[in-house]
Coordinates of C-alpha atoms and ligand atoms in Angstrom, one line a residue:
M1117 CA -105.9 -97.0 184.0
D1118 CA -105.8 -100.8 184.3
L1119 CA -102.5 -101.5 185.5
D1120 CA -102.6 -105.3 185.6
A1121 CA -103.5 -105.1 181.9
L1122 CA -100.7 -102.7 181.2
T1123 CA -98.2 -105.0 183.1
K1124 CA -99.2 -108.1 181.1
H1125 CA -99.1 -106.1 177.8
S1126 CA -95.9 -104.4 178.2
A1127 CA -94.1 -107.9 179.0
F1128 CA -95.1 -108.7 175.3
H1129 CA -93.3 -105.8 174.1
A1130 CA -90.1 -105.9 176.4
K1131 CA -87.2 -103.3 176.2
P1132 CA -84.2 -104.6 174.9
D1133 CA -81.4 -104.3 177.8
G1134 CA -79.5 -101.0 177.6
L1135 CA -81.0 -99.7 174.5
I1136 CA -81.2 -95.9 174.7
L1137 CA -83.1 -94.0 171.9
Q1138 CA -83.9 -90.4 171.5
Y1139 CA -87.2 -88.7 169.8
G1140 CA -85.1 -86.9 167.0
T1141 CA -86.0 -84.4 164.2
A1142 CA -88.5 -87.1 162.7
G1143 CA -89.4 -89.2 165.8
F1144 CA -87.6 -92.5 166.8
R1145 CA -85.6 -94.2 163.9
T1146 CA -83.6 -97.4 164.0
K1147 CA -83.3 -101.0 163.0
A1148 CA -86.7 -102.1 163.0
E1149 CA -86.0 -105.2 165.2
H1150 CA -85.1 -102.8 168.0
L1151 CA -88.6 -101.0 167.9
D1152 CA -91.3 -103.1 169.2
H1153 CA -91.2 -101.7 172.8
V1154 CA -90.9 -98.1 171.2
M1155 CA -94.1 -98.8 169.2
F1156 CA -96.0 -100.0 172.4
R1157 CA -95.1 -97.3 174.1
M1158 CA -96.0 -94.7 171.4
G1159 CA -99.5 -96.2 171.7
L1160 CA -99.5 -95.4 175.3
L1161 CA -98.2 -92.0 174.8
A1162 CA -100.8 -91.0 172.1
V1163 CA -103.6 -91.9 174.4
L1164 CA -102.2 -89.4 176.9
R1165 CA -101.7 -86.7 174.3
S1166 CA -105.3 -87.4 172.8
K1167 CA -106.8 -87.2 176.5
Q1168 CA -104.7 -84.0 177.2
T1169 CA -105.7 -82.3 173.8
K1170 CA -109.2 -83.6 173.7
S1171 CA -108.6 -84.4 170.0
T1172 CA -107.5 -87.3 167.6
I1173 CA -103.6 -87.9 167.5
G1174 CA -102.0 -89.5 164.7
V1175 CA -99.2 -92.3 164.7
M1176 CA -97.1 -93.1 161.7
V1177 CA -94.9 -95.9 161.4
T1178 CA -92.2 -95.1 158.7
A1179 CA -88.7 -94.4 158.5
S1180 CA -89.0 -92.4 155.5
H1181 CA -85.8 -92.7 153.1
N1182 CA -83.9 -94.8 155.4
P1183 CA -82.9 -98.4 154.3
E1184 CA -85.8 -100.9 154.2
E1185 CA -84.4 -102.6 157.3
D1186 CA -84.7 -99.6 159.5
N1187 CA -88.4 -98.3 160.8
G1188 CA -89.5 -95.4 162.9
V1189 CA -92.5 -93.9 164.6
K1190 CA -93.6 -90.2 165.1
L1191 CA -96.8 -88.7 166.5
V1192 CA -99.0 -86.1 164.7
D1193 CA -100.4 -83.3 166.7
P1194 CA -104.2 -82.3 166.6
L1195 CA -104.0 -79.8 163.5
G1196 CA -101.8 -82.4 161.7
E1197 CA -98.5 -80.8 162.7
M1198 CA -95.4 -82.7 164.5
L1199 CA -95.6 -83.4 168.1
A1200 CA -95.2 -80.5 170.3
P1201 CA -91.4 -80.2 171.5
S1202 CA -92.2 -80.4 175.3
W1203 CA -93.8 -83.9 174.5
E1204 CA -90.6 -85.0 172.7
E1205 CA -88.8 -85.4 175.8
H1206 CA -91.8 -87.2 177.6
A1207 CA -91.7 -89.7 174.5
T1208 CA -87.9 -90.3 174.8
C1209 CA -88.4 -90.8 178.8
L1210 CA -91.1 -93.1 177.8
A1211 CA -89.3 -95.1 175.4
N1212 CA -86.0 -95.4 177.5
A1213 CA -87.6 -96.5 180.7
E1214 CA -86.6 -100.0 182.0
D1215 CA -89.5 -102.3 182.0
Q1216 CA -90.1 -102.4 185.7
N1217 CA -90.3 -98.3 185.6
L1218 CA -92.8 -98.3 182.8
Q1219 CA -96.1 -97.6 185.0
S1220 CA -94.2 -95.0 187.5
V1221 CA -92.7 -93.2 184.2
L1222 CA -96.1 -93.1 182.7
M1223 CA -97.9 -91.9 185.5
D1224 CA -95.4 -89.2 186.0
I1225 CA -95.8 -87.8 182.7
S1226 CA -99.7 -87.9 183.2
E1227 CA -99.2 -85.8 186.2
K1228 CA -96.7 -83.5 184.7
V1229 CA -99.1 -82.6 181.8
A1230 CA -102.2 -82.7 184.1
V1231 CA -104.0 -85.5 181.9
N1232 CA -107.7 -86.1 182.8
L1233 CA -107.4 -89.9 182.6
H1234 CA -111.2 -90.3 182.6
Q1235 CA -111.2 -88.3 179.2
D1236 CA -111.9 -90.4 176.0
A1237 CA -108.9 -90.9 173.6
F1238 CA -108.9 -91.6 170.1
V1239 CA -105.8 -92.5 167.9
V1240 CA -105.5 -92.8 164.1
I1241 CA -102.6 -94.9 162.6
G1242 CA -101.0 -95.3 159.2
R1243 CA -97.7 -97.1 158.0
D1244 CA -95.6 -97.3 155.1
T1245 CA -94.8 -100.3 153.2
R1246 CA -91.8 -101.8 154.9
P1247 CA -91.9 -105.5 155.6
S1248 CA -91.6 -104.8 159.4
S1249 CA -94.4 -101.9 159.6
E1250 CA -97.4 -104.0 159.8
K1251 CA -96.4 -105.8 163.1
L1252 CA -94.7 -102.6 164.5
S1253 CA -98.2 -100.7 163.9
Q1254 CA -100.0 -103.9 165.7
S1255 CA -97.9 -102.8 168.7
V1256 CA -99.0 -99.4 168.4
I1257 CA -102.5 -100.7 168.6
D1258 CA -101.9 -102.7 171.4
G1259 CA -100.4 -99.9 173.4
V1260 CA -103.6 -97.5 172.6
T1261 CA -106.0 -100.3 173.5
V1262 CA -104.5 -101.3 176.7
L1263 CA -105.1 -97.9 178.1
G1264 CA -108.8 -97.8 176.8
G1265 CA -108.1 -95.4 173.8
Q1266 CA -110.1 -96.1 170.6
V1267 CA -108.1 -96.7 167.3
H1268 CA -108.8 -96.3 163.6
D1269 CA -106.0 -98.0 161.7
Y1270 CA -105.7 -96.7 158.0
G1271 CA -103.2 -99.3 157.3
L1272 CA -101.0 -98.2 154.3
L1273 CA -100.7 -94.2 153.8
T1274 CA -98.3 -92.0 153.0
T1275 CA -97.0 -89.8 155.9
P1276 CA -98.8 -86.6 154.7
Q1277 CA -102.1 -88.5 154.2
L1278 CA -101.9 -89.4 157.8
H1279 CA -101.2 -86.0 158.9
Y1280 CA -104.4 -84.7 156.6
M1281 CA -106.5 -87.6 158.1
V1282 CA -105.7 -85.9 161.7
Y1283 CA -106.5 -82.4 160.8
C1284 CA -109.7 -83.6 159.0
R1285 CA -111.0 -85.3 162.1
N1286 CA -110.3 -82.2 164.4
T1287 CA -111.8 -79.9 162.3
S1288 CA -115.0 -81.8 161.8
G1289 CA -114.4 -82.6 158.3
Q1290 CA -113.9 -78.7 157.5
Y1291 CA -110.7 -79.1 156.1
G1292 CA -111.8 -82.3 154.2
E1293 CA -113.3 -85.6 154.4
A1294 CA -110.7 -88.0 156.5
T1295 CA -110.7 -90.9 153.9
T1296 CA -108.1 -91.5 151.1
E1297 CA -111.0 -91.0 148.7
G1298 CA -111.7 -87.5 150.6
Y1299 CA -107.9 -86.7 150.0
Y1300 CA -107.9 -87.7 146.3
E1301 CA -110.9 -85.7 145.7
K1302 CA -109.9 -82.5 147.2
L1303 CA -106.6 -82.4 145.7
S1304 CA -107.6 -83.5 142.2
K1305 CA -110.5 -81.0 142.2
A1306 CA -108.3 -78.2 143.1
F1307 CA -105.8 -79.2 140.5
V1308 CA -108.2 -79.7 137.6
E1309 CA -109.9 -76.4 138.1
L1310 CA -106.5 -74.6 138.3
T1311 CA -105.1 -76.2 135.1
G1312 CA -108.3 -75.7 133.5
Q1313 CA -107.0 -72.0 133.3
A1314 CA -103.9 -73.0 131.8
F1315 CA -103.2 -71.6 128.2
C1316 CA -100.6 -74.3 127.1
S1317 CA -102.0 -77.7 127.1
G1318 CA -99.7 -79.4 124.8
D1319 CA -99.4 -83.2 125.3
D1320 CA -95.7 -82.8 126.5
H1321 CA -96.6 -80.4 129.4
R1322 CA -98.9 -82.6 130.8
K1323 CA -96.5 -85.7 131.1
L1324 CA -94.5 -86.5 134.0
K1325 CA -92.3 -89.5 135.0
V1326 CA -92.3 -89.9 139.0
D1327 CA -89.7 -92.4 140.8
C1328 CA -91.7 -93.6 143.7
A1329 CA -88.8 -94.9 145.7
N1330 CA -90.3 -98.5 145.8
G1331 CA -92.4 -97.1 148.4
I1332 CA -95.8 -96.4 149.5
G1333 CA -95.9 -93.1 147.1
A1334 CA -96.4 -95.7 144.1
L1335 CA -99.3 -97.3 145.5
K1336 CA -101.3 -94.2 146.5
L1337 CA -100.3 -92.0 143.3
G1338 CA -101.4 -95.3 141.6
E1339 CA -104.8 -95.1 143.3
M1340 CA -105.1 -91.0 142.8
K1341 CA -104.3 -91.1 139.1
P1342 CA -107.8 -91.4 137.6
Y1343 CA -108.9 -88.7 139.7
F1344 CA -106.6 -86.1 137.9
S1345 CA -106.2 -87.8 134.7
Q1346 CA -107.5 -84.9 132.6
G1347 CA -104.8 -82.4 133.9
L1348 CA -101.8 -84.7 134.0
S1349 CA -100.7 -88.0 133.0
V1350 CA -98.0 -89.7 135.4
Q1351 CA -95.9 -92.6 134.6
L1352 CA -94.8 -94.5 137.6
F1353 CA -91.3 -95.8 138.1
N1354 CA -89.9 -97.8 140.9
D1355 CA -93.4 -98.8 142.1
G1356 CA -92.3 -101.4 144.5
S1357 CA -93.1 -104.5 142.1
G1358 CA -89.5 -105.3 141.5
G1359 CA -86.8 -103.2 143.5
K1360 CA -86.2 -102.6 147.3
L1361 CA -87.2 -99.6 149.0
N1362 CA -85.2 -96.5 148.8
Y1363 CA -82.3 -98.4 147.1
F1364 CA -80.6 -96.5 144.3
C1365 CA -83.8 -94.5 143.8
G1366 CA -86.1 -92.1 145.6
A1367 CA -85.8 -88.2 146.3
D1368 CA -82.9 -88.7 149.1
F1369 CA -80.8 -90.8 146.5
V1370 CA -81.3 -88.3 143.9
K1371 CA -80.5 -85.4 146.2
T1372 CA -77.5 -86.5 147.9
H1373 CA -75.9 -88.3 144.6
Q1374 CA -76.8 -85.7 142.4
K1375 CA -77.8 -88.1 139.7
P1376 CA -80.9 -89.9 138.4
P1377 CA -82.1 -92.9 140.2
Q1378 CA -82.0 -96.4 138.8
G1379 CA -85.0 -97.9 137.2
I1380 CA -86.3 -94.6 135.2
E1381 CA -86.1 -94.3 131.7
M1382 CA -85.1 -90.7 131.1
K1383 CA -85.0 -89.1 127.4
S1384 CA -83.6 -85.7 127.0
S1385 CA -85.4 -82.8 128.5
E1386 CA -88.1 -85.2 130.1
R1387 CA -89.6 -84.0 133.4
C1388 CA -88.9 -86.1 136.2
C1389 CA -89.3 -86.2 139.7
S1390 CA -88.6 -88.5 142.5
F1391 CA -90.6 -89.2 145.9
D1392 CA -88.8 -90.3 149.2
G1393 CA -90.0 -93.6 150.9
D1394 CA -93.0 -92.2 152.7
A1395 CA -93.8 -89.6 150.1
D1396 CA -93.4 -86.4 152.1
R1397 CA -90.4 -85.2 149.9
I1398 CA -90.0 -84.2 146.1
V1399 CA -87.3 -83.4 144.0
Y1400 CA -87.3 -82.8 140.2
Y1401 CA -84.8 -83.3 137.4
Y1402 CA -84.0 -83.6 133.7
Q1403 CA -81.2 -84.6 131.4
D1404 CA -80.3 -81.7 128.7
V1405 CA -79.4 -82.7 125.2
D1406 CA -75.7 -83.3 126.0
G1407 CA -76.8 -85.9 128.6
H1408 CA -76.1 -83.4 131.8
F1409 CA -78.0 -84.2 134.6
H1410 CA -79.9 -81.1 136.1
L1411 CA -81.5 -81.2 139.6
L1412 CA -84.4 -79.0 140.9
D1413 CA -84.4 -79.3 144.6
G1414 CA -86.6 -77.9 147.2
D1415 CA -85.0 -74.4 146.9
K1416 CA -85.8 -74.4 143.1
I1417 CA -89.3 -75.4 144.2
A1418 CA -89.6 -72.6 146.7
T1419 CA -88.6 -70.1 144.1
L1420 CA -90.9 -71.3 141.5
I1421 CA -93.9 -71.4 144.0
S1422 CA -93.0 -67.8 145.7
S1423 CA -92.7 -66.1 142.3
F1424 CA -95.9 -67.4 141.3
L1425 CA -97.9 -66.6 144.7
K1426 CA -96.3 -62.9 144.8
E1427 CA -97.5 -62.4 141.0
L1428 CA -101.1 -63.5 142.1
V1429 CA -101.2 -61.5 145.6
L1430 CA -100.1 -58.5 143.3
E1431 CA -102.9 -59.3 141.1
I1432 CA -105.4 -59.3 143.7
G1433 CA -103.9 -56.0 145.1
E1434 CA -104.3 -57.1 148.8
S1435 CA -101.8 -56.6 151.3
L1436 CA -101.0 -60.1 152.0
N1437 CA -97.5 -60.8 153.5
I1438 CA -95.6 -63.4 152.0
G1439 CA -92.5 -65.2 154.1
V1440 CA -90.3 -67.9 152.8
V1441 CA -88.5 -69.7 155.3
Q1442 CA -85.3 -71.9 154.5
T1443 CA -82.8 -73.9 156.6
A1444 CA -78.8 -73.2 156.3
Y1445 CA -78.8 -75.7 153.5
A1446 CA -80.6 -73.6 151.3
N1447 CA -78.3 -72.8 148.3
G1448 CA -77.1 -69.3 148.6
S1449 CA -78.1 -68.5 145.2
S1450 CA -81.8 -69.3 145.9
T1451 CA -81.9 -66.9 149.0
R1452 CA -80.5 -64.0 146.9
Y1453 CA -82.7 -64.8 144.3
L1454 CA -85.8 -64.7 146.4
E1455 CA -84.6 -61.6 148.3
E1456 CA -83.4 -59.5 145.2
V1457 CA -85.5 -60.7 142.4
V1458 CA -88.7 -61.9 143.7
K1459 CA -88.6 -59.6 146.4
V1460 CA -90.0 -61.5 149.2
P1461 CA -88.5 -61.9 152.9
V1462 CA -86.4 -65.2 153.7
Y1463 CA -86.0 -66.4 157.0
C1464 CA -83.9 -69.1 158.1
T1465 CA -84.6 -71.8 160.9
K1466 CA -82.8 -74.9 162.4
T1467 CA -83.2 -78.2 160.4
G1468 CA -86.3 -80.3 160.5
V1469 CA -89.7 -79.4 159.4
K1470 CA -91.3 -78.5 162.8
H1471 CA -89.3 -75.5 163.0
L1472 CA -89.7 -74.0 159.4
H1473 CA -93.5 -74.9 159.7
H1474 CA -93.9 -73.0 163.0
K1475 CA -92.2 -70.1 161.2
A1476 CA -94.1 -70.2 158.3
Q1477 CA -97.3 -70.0 160.5
E1478 CA -96.3 -66.1 161.3
F1479 CA -97.5 -65.0 157.6
D1480 CA -100.4 -64.7 155.8
I1481 CA -98.9 -66.9 153.1
G1482 CA -95.8 -69.1 154.3
V1483 CA -93.6 -70.8 152.2
Y1484 CA -91.4 -73.4 153.5
F1485 CA -89.0 -75.7 152.0
E1486 CA -86.0 -77.6 152.8
A1487 CA -83.3 -78.1 150.0
N1488 CA -83.8 -81.8 150.3
G1489 CA -87.5 -81.3 149.0
H1490 CA -89.5 -81.3 152.1
G1491 CA -92.0 -78.4 152.3
T1492 CA -95.6 -76.9 151.7
V1493 CA -97.2 -73.6 151.8
L1494 CA -99.4 -72.3 154.8
F1495 CA -102.2 -69.8 154.6
S1496 CA -103.3 -68.0 157.4
K1497 CA -107.2 -68.2 158.4
A1498 CA -107.4 -64.4 157.7
A1499 CA -105.9 -64.8 154.2
E1500 CA -108.0 -67.5 153.5
T1501 CA -111.3 -65.8 154.2
K1502 CA -110.2 -62.7 152.3
I1503 CA -109.2 -64.8 149.3
K1504 CA -112.6 -66.6 149.2
Q1505 CA -114.4 -63.4 149.5
L1506 CA -112.6 -62.0 146.6
A1507 CA -113.1 -65.0 144.5
K1508 CA -117.0 -64.6 145.1
E1509 CA -117.2 -60.7 144.7
L1510 CA -114.8 -59.4 141.9
E1511 CA -115.2 -59.9 138.1
D1512 CA -112.3 -59.7 135.8
K1513 CA -108.6 -60.4 136.2
K1514 CA -108.6 -59.7 139.9
S1515 CA -111.2 -62.4 140.6
K1516 CA -109.4 -65.0 138.4
A1517 CA -106.1 -64.4 140.4
A1518 CA -108.2 -64.8 143.6
K1519 CA -109.9 -68.1 142.2
M1520 CA -106.6 -69.3 141.5
L1521 CA -105.3 -68.8 145.0
E1522 CA -108.3 -70.4 146.5
N1523 CA -107.5 -73.6 144.2
V1524 CA -103.9 -73.4 145.1
I1525 CA -104.9 -73.1 149.0
D1526 CA -107.0 -76.5 148.7
L1527 CA -104.0 -78.1 146.6
F1528 CA -101.4 -77.3 149.3
N1529 CA -101.5 -79.9 152.1
Q1530 CA -101.7 -77.6 155.0
A1531 CA -100.9 -79.9 157.6
T1532 CA -97.2 -80.8 156.4
G1533 CA -94.9 -81.1 153.2
D1534 CA -96.4 -83.5 150.7
A1535 CA -94.8 -84.9 147.5
I1536 CA -98.2 -85.8 145.7
S1537 CA -99.7 -82.2 146.7
D1538 CA -96.3 -80.3 146.0
M1539 CA -96.1 -82.5 142.6
L1540 CA -99.6 -81.5 141.5
V1541 CA -99.0 -77.7 142.4
I1542 CA -95.6 -77.7 140.5
E1543 CA -97.2 -79.0 137.6
A1544 CA -100.0 -76.5 137.5
V1545 CA -97.5 -73.6 138.0
L1546 CA -95.5 -74.9 135.0
A1547 CA -98.7 -75.3 132.9
L1548 CA -100.2 -71.9 134.0
K1549 CA -96.8 -70.0 133.1
G1550 CA -96.2 -72.1 130.0
L1551 CA -92.8 -73.0 131.8
T1552 CA -90.6 -75.8 130.6
I1553 CA -88.3 -77.6 133.2
Q1554 CA -85.3 -75.8 131.7
Q1555 CA -86.8 -72.4 132.0
W1556 CA -87.7 -73.2 135.5
D1557 CA -84.1 -74.3 135.9
A1558 CA -82.8 -71.3 134.6
L1559 CA -84.2 -69.0 137.0
Y1560 CA -81.0 -69.0 139.0
M1561 CA -77.5 -70.9 139.1
D1562 CA -76.9 -73.2 142.1
L1563 CA -73.6 -72.1 144.0
P1564 CA -71.3 -75.1 143.7
N1565 CA -71.7 -76.8 147.1
R1566 CA -70.9 -80.0 148.8
Q1567 CA -72.4 -81.7 152.0
L1568 CA -70.8 -84.5 153.7
K1569 CA -71.3 -86.7 156.7
V1570 CA -68.5 -87.2 159.6
K1571 CA -68.5 -90.1 162.1
V1572 CA -67.0 -88.5 165.4
A1573 CA -66.7 -90.0 168.9
D1574 CA -69.2 -87.7 170.4
R1575 CA -71.4 -85.7 168.1
Q1576 CA -72.8 -83.5 170.6
V1577 CA -69.6 -81.8 171.4
I1578 CA -70.6 -79.4 168.6
S1579 CA -73.3 -77.1 169.7
T1580 CA -74.6 -74.3 167.3
T1581 CA -76.4 -71.1 167.2
D1582 CA -77.8 -68.7 164.7
A1583 CA -80.3 -71.3 163.2
E1584 CA -77.3 -73.8 163.2
R1585 CA -75.2 -71.5 161.0
Q1586 CA -72.7 -70.8 163.8
A1587 CA -70.7 -73.1 166.1
V1588 CA -70.3 -72.0 169.7
K1589 CA -68.7 -75.2 170.9
P1590 CA -66.0 -76.6 170.7
P1591 CA -64.1 -73.4 171.3
G1592 CA -61.9 -72.2 168.3
L1593 CA -64.1 -74.1 165.7
Q1594 CA -66.2 -71.1 164.4
E1595 CA -62.8 -68.8 164.0
A1596 CA -61.3 -71.7 162.1
I1597 CA -64.2 -71.9 159.6
N1598 CA -64.4 -68.0 159.4
D1599 CA -60.7 -67.9 158.4
L1600 CA -61.4 -70.3 155.7
V1601 CA -64.4 -68.8 154.2
K1602 CA -63.0 -65.3 154.1
K1603 CA -60.8 -66.4 151.3
Y1604 CA -63.6 -67.1 149.0
K1605 CA -66.4 -65.2 147.1
L1606 CA -69.8 -65.9 148.2
S1607 CA -68.6 -68.6 150.4
R1608 CA -70.4 -70.3 153.3
A1609 CA -69.9 -73.4 155.4
F1610 CA -71.0 -74.9 158.9
V1611 CA -71.2 -77.8 160.9
R1612 CA -74.0 -79.2 163.1
P1613 CA -74.7 -82.6 164.5
S1614 CA -77.4 -84.5 162.8
G1615 CA -80.7 -84.9 164.4
T1616 CA -81.6 -88.2 162.8
E1617 CA -78.1 -89.9 162.6
D1618 CA -75.1 -90.5 164.6
V1619 CA -73.0 -88.2 162.3
V1620 CA -71.8 -84.7 162.0
R1621 CA -72.8 -82.8 158.9
V1622 CA -70.6 -80.5 156.8
Y1623 CA -71.6 -78.0 154.6
A1624 CA -69.8 -75.8 152.1
E1625 CA -70.6 -73.5 149.2
A1626 CA -68.7 -70.7 147.3
D1627 CA -68.7 -69.1 143.7
S1628 CA -67.2 -66.0 142.0
Q1629 CA -69.2 -62.7 141.8
V1630 CA -69.2 -63.0 138.0
S1631 CA -71.2 -66.0 137.6
W1632 CA -74.0 -64.6 139.8
D1633 CA -74.0 -61.0 138.0
R1634 CA -74.3 -62.9 135.0
A1635 CA -77.0 -65.1 135.9
V1636 CA -79.1 -62.0 137.3
E1637 CA -78.5 -59.8 134.5
G1638 CA -79.5 -62.7 132.2
K1639 CA -76.7 -62.2 129.8
G1640 CA -76.4 -64.9 127.4
R1641 CA -73.3 -67.0 127.9
D1642 CA -71.4 -68.9 125.0
R1643 CA -70.2 -72.5 125.4
L1644 CA -66.7 -71.2 126.1
T1645 CA -67.3 -68.7 129.0
E1646 CA -69.6 -71.4 130.5
L1647 CA -66.7 -74.0 130.5
E1648 CA -64.1 -71.6 132.0
E1649 CA -66.5 -70.3 134.7
G1650 CA -67.1 -73.9 135.5
G1651 CA -63.6 -74.5 136.2
S1652 CA -63.4 -71.3 138.2
R1653 CA -66.5 -72.4 140.2
R1654 CA -65.1 -75.8 140.8
E1655 CA -62.0 -74.8 141.7
A1656 CA -63.4 -72.3 144.4
I1657 CA -65.3 -75.0 146.0
L1658 CA -62.8 -77.6 145.9
M1659 CA -60.5 -75.2 147.7
V1660 CA -63.0 -74.2 150.5
W1661 CA -63.7 -77.8 150.7
Q1662 CA -60.4 -79.2 151.1
S1663 CA -59.5 -76.7 153.7
L1664 CA -62.4 -77.9 155.7
M1665 CA -61.3 -81.6 155.5
S1666 CA -57.8 -80.7 156.6
W1667 CA -56.2 -81.7 159.7
R1668 CA -56.8 -78.4 161.3
F1669 CA -60.5 -78.9 161.1
M1670 CA -60.6 -82.4 161.4
A1671 CA -58.7 -82.0 164.7
F1672 CA -61.5 -80.2 166.3
L1673 CA -63.9 -83.3 165.4
G1674 CA -61.9 -85.7 167.4
F1675 CA -61.8 -89.2 166.4
I1676 CA -63.0 -89.7 162.9
T1677 CA -63.9 -93.2 162.2
Y1678 CA -65.1 -92.8 158.5
F1679 CA -66.7 -90.2 156.2
H1680 CA -68.1 -90.3 153.0
Ligands
GN1_1866 C1 -79.5 -81.9 156.0 C2 -80.6 -82.8 155.7 O1 -81.2 -83.1 154.8 N1 -81.2 -83.0 157.0 C3 -82.5 -83.9 157.2 C4 -82.3 -84.8 158.2 O2 -82.1 -84.1 159.5 P1 -80.7 -84.1 160.2 O3 -81.0 -83.4 161.7 O4 -79.8 -83.4 159.5 O5 -80.3 -85.7 160.3 O6 -83.5 -85.6 158.3 C5 -84.4 -84.7 158.6 C6 -85.8 -85.5 158.8 O7 -86.1 -86.1 157.6 C7 -84.8 -83.7 157.6 O8 -85.7 -83.0 157.7 C8 -83.5 -82.9 157.4 O9 -83.7 -81.9 156.5
MG1867 MG1 -89.9 -88.6 154.4

């Protein structure tokens, strides 16, 4: 380690006094102007991680759905997964070290993780379209090179594309070719082959409007379009040519406001979807003939995909186990539908993709989605081998199902949730099943729910257990929530400190048993009962909500400065 060079270069990336940041759910995220030193230091850390794992490590510069002025950085581990939790602590230590202590903190980490400093290091870098991203990624490069690591700068990439590149490079190209063309070709080939078997091929089925949040997704989907045009025609909106990143558009806006983004022309019953700013999240939606907006979020996506996979697995007649992983934010109706109708086991983990991903790896086929649209499906090596073998051996219906599964494996990004890949899977499933977006939406009816952020003096006063569904601190809080929710049918509520923002998140849902029974039994509902039911459903959720927001509850949270 050339310590003189390190001292010299770190002086160009000085840490602002008193700034403390935490490697959170999705790396570091804050205003772009505070991040230069963090970028440099993450370049350093990526070199250590690369030396330790003897593998290529990824660094992605993005702040996903945050406002354009923000930025962020996260490290990608060898198989394209999120940085190991034990290293998150090292990242936090290194980012917060005062300039004069940087060397010693770096040496400390090297010793703790037993890095062989003579080992080669290789780091790949990607960035989103934010105005600050290019300069910040240069600071990462500076950090890598000062420690003698080699760099490949991919420039503009979606977050999932960078994860894909890392995975490809560490499997010597077995997973795919580590270029954007390699990514486009692999996914498009699988998609075209899969949809080639679709019975219904009307034009309407092949059209999709995509809100790209004025982000990197527009650029990359635009490049990729010609590769799959025979299977699907996509029309891009919010492509970055005019509007601002994530501003009144994108998956996060649509999910949190439950309304369409600006900048998209939506006609009744047209199928539309939104990506977030770095294209790792997707939600679908449409407007019905009465002009009502319908959102199909990550839970609806998980349901559609799980049903499809379950059918294929039954058809090939192999005992491959399927598990679905959700978080506490999953709508109760989706969990119930998955367990009782699709008949797949459902597991709940803490918020954050790394937790879901980790759990999903326990199954032959692990489906995971956060309600906000972040997710994918993982196939175990054993399942993949079995499916590939069956696709070759069998003739008939079984082999057709095995071939479909083979393409599905290639179509899903096995490294992380990916808006482009998920979009192609969903489009393929809808085409193969001959489903309209309304029919998909009608699989189950969401329980009415509300989610809100509350700013408190210190969000860490709340700690949780049971996958964040129960508060253990402060004392008495959970009892107060229990008292409230037990008054309502199918009601559920929880609070937890956010891992990405300085807020506490509050979630509540409730319903009447009647509407669930109706939905499951598939009984037709005339307009009148629908309206009556709508009234009682709204009333139930409002009551839970108002109680949660009452002074009794707020008293537990300390000083509230705002909520919205
Ligand atoms: C309720 C919610 O949507 N939480 C989001 C949000 O995490 P919080 O820890 O809730 O701030 O950002 C994460 C990273 O993007 C994402 O994985 C997660 O789903
Ligand atoms: Mg994102």
